[in-house]
Amino acid sequence: MFHVYDDKLVSVELVSAQVRITQPSEIALYLKAFEQLRSMAIYGADARALTLRAIEALS
């Protein structure tokens, strides 16, 4: 998992450590990845419907 704090710091959680990214070129990679994930996310009623379908599939 990674956390984007701003355009100066990204924190990456590994199994055994936490890495702080401060290089602008590396931060840009995480910002791009974050934007890609954000564009795929669903919210509100769509997220609720997906969650309910997943729960039903487990029953």
mmCIF file of N, CA, C and O in Angstrom, residues 42 44-59:
data_model
loop_
_atom_site.group_PDB
_atom_site.id
_atom_site.type_symbol
_atom_site.label_atom_id
_atom_site.label_comp_id
_atom_site.label_asym_id
_atom_site.label_seq_id
_atom_site.Cartn_x
_atom_site.Cartn_y
_atom_site.Cartn_z
ATOM 1 N N ILE A 42 -15.137 2.966 -7.791
ATOM 2 C CA ILE A 42 -16.556 3.298 -7.849
ATOM 3 C C ILE A 42 -16.984 3.796 -6.483
ATOM 4 O O ILE A 42 -16.373 3.463 -5.461
ATOM 5 N N GLY A 44 -20.453 5.517 -3.921
ATOM 6 C CA GLY A 44 -21.885 5.663 -3.688
ATOM 7 C C GLY A 44 -22.683 4.408 -3.967
ATOM 8 O O GLY A 44 -22.310 3.294 -3.571
ATOM 9 N N ALA A 45 -23.796 4.586 -4.668
ATOM 10 C CA ALA A 45 -24.727 3.490 -4.944
ATOM 11 C C ALA A 45 -24.064 2.364 -5.733
ATOM 12 O O ALA A 45 -24.340 1.188 -5.486
ATOM 13 N N ASP A 46 -23.179 2.704 -6.658
ATOM 14 C CA ASP A 46 -22.489 1.663 -7.433
ATOM 15 C C ASP A 46 -21.604 0.812 -6.533
ATOM 16 O O ASP A 46 -21.565 -0.411 -6.670
ATOM 17 N N ALA A 47 -20.896 1.443 -5.602
ATOM 18 C CA ALA A 47 -20.039 0.696 -4.678
ATOM 19 C C ALA A 47 -20.882 -0.183 -3.766
ATOM 20 O O ALA A 47 -20.530 -1.338 -3.498
ATOM 21 N N ARG A 48 -21.996 0.352 -3.300
ATOM 22 C CA ARG A 48 -22.884 -0.438 -2.432
ATOM 23 C C ARG A 48 -23.422 -1.653 -3.182
ATOM 24 O O ARG A 48 -23.436 -2.765 -2.652
ATOM 25 N N ALA A 49 -23.864 -1.462 -4.414
ATOM 26 C CA ALA A 49 -24.402 -2.575 -5.202
ATOM 27 C C ALA A 49 -23.335 -3.646 -5.436
ATOM 28 O O ALA A 49 -23.614 -4.848 -5.330
ATOM 29 N N LEU A 50 -22.117 -3.230 -5.721
ATOM 30 C CA LEU A 50 -21.034 -4.188 -5.931
ATOM 31 C C LEU A 50 -20.746 -4.965 -4.648
ATOM 32 O O LEU A 50 -20.554 -6.189 -4.675
ATOM 33 N N THR A 51 -20.742 -4.274 -3.520
ATOM 34 C CA THR A 51 -20.508 -4.930 -2.227
ATOM 35 C C THR A 51 -21.604 -5.943 -1.926
ATOM 36 O O THR A 51 -21.332 -7.068 -1.488
ATOM 37 N N LEU A 52 -22.850 -5.573 -2.180
ATOM 38 C CA LEU A 52 -23.959 -6.489 -1.937
ATOM 39 C C LEU A 52 -23.885 -7.719 -2.836
ATOM 40 O O LEU A 52 -24.155 -8.836 -2.397
ATOM 41 N N ARG A 53 -23.499 -7.522 -4.100
ATOM 42 C CA ARG A 53 -23.338 -8.670 -5.009
ATOM 43 C C ARG A 53 -22.229 -9.594 -4.506
ATOM 44 O O ARG A 53 -22.353 -10.818 -4.582
ATOM 45 N N ALA A 54 -21.146 -9.033 -4.003
ATOM 46 C CA ALA A 54 -20.067 -9.860 -3.474
ATOM 47 C C ALA A 54 -20.514 -10.644 -2.250
ATOM 48 O O ALA A 54 -20.195 -11.826 -2.115
ATOM 49 N N ILE A 55 -21.266 -10.001 -1.377
ATOM 50 C CA ILE A 55 -21.787 -10.698 -0.190
ATOM 51 C C ILE A 55 -22.721 -11.829 -0.591
ATOM 52 O O ILE A 55 -22.631 -12.941 -0.068
ATOM 53 N N GLU A 56 -23.589 -11.557 -1.550
ATOM 54 C CA GLU A 56 -24.510 -12.591 -2.021
ATOM 55 C C GLU A 56 -23.767 -13.760 -2.654
ATOM 56 O O GLU A 56 -24.144 -14.923 -2.502
ATOM 57 N N ALA A 57 -22.690 -13.458 -3.361
ATOM 58 C CA ALA A 57 -21.907 -14.525 -4.014
ATOM 59 C C ALA A 57 -21.245 -15.436 -2.975
ATOM 60 O O ALA A 57 -20.979 -16.598 -3.255
ATOM 61 N N LEU A 58 -20.971 -14.910 -1.806
ATOM 62 C CA LEU A 58 -20.337 -15.704 -0.747
ATOM 63 C C LEU A 58 -21.337 -16.545 0.026
ATOM 64 O O LEU A 58 -20.934 -17.459 0.753
ATOM 65 N N SER A 59 -22.600 -16.247 -0.116
ATOM 66 C CA SER A 59 -23.627 -16.971 0.653
ATOM 67 C C SER A 59 -23.978 -18.305 0.046
ATOM 68 O O SER A 59 -23.889 -18.575 -1.076
#
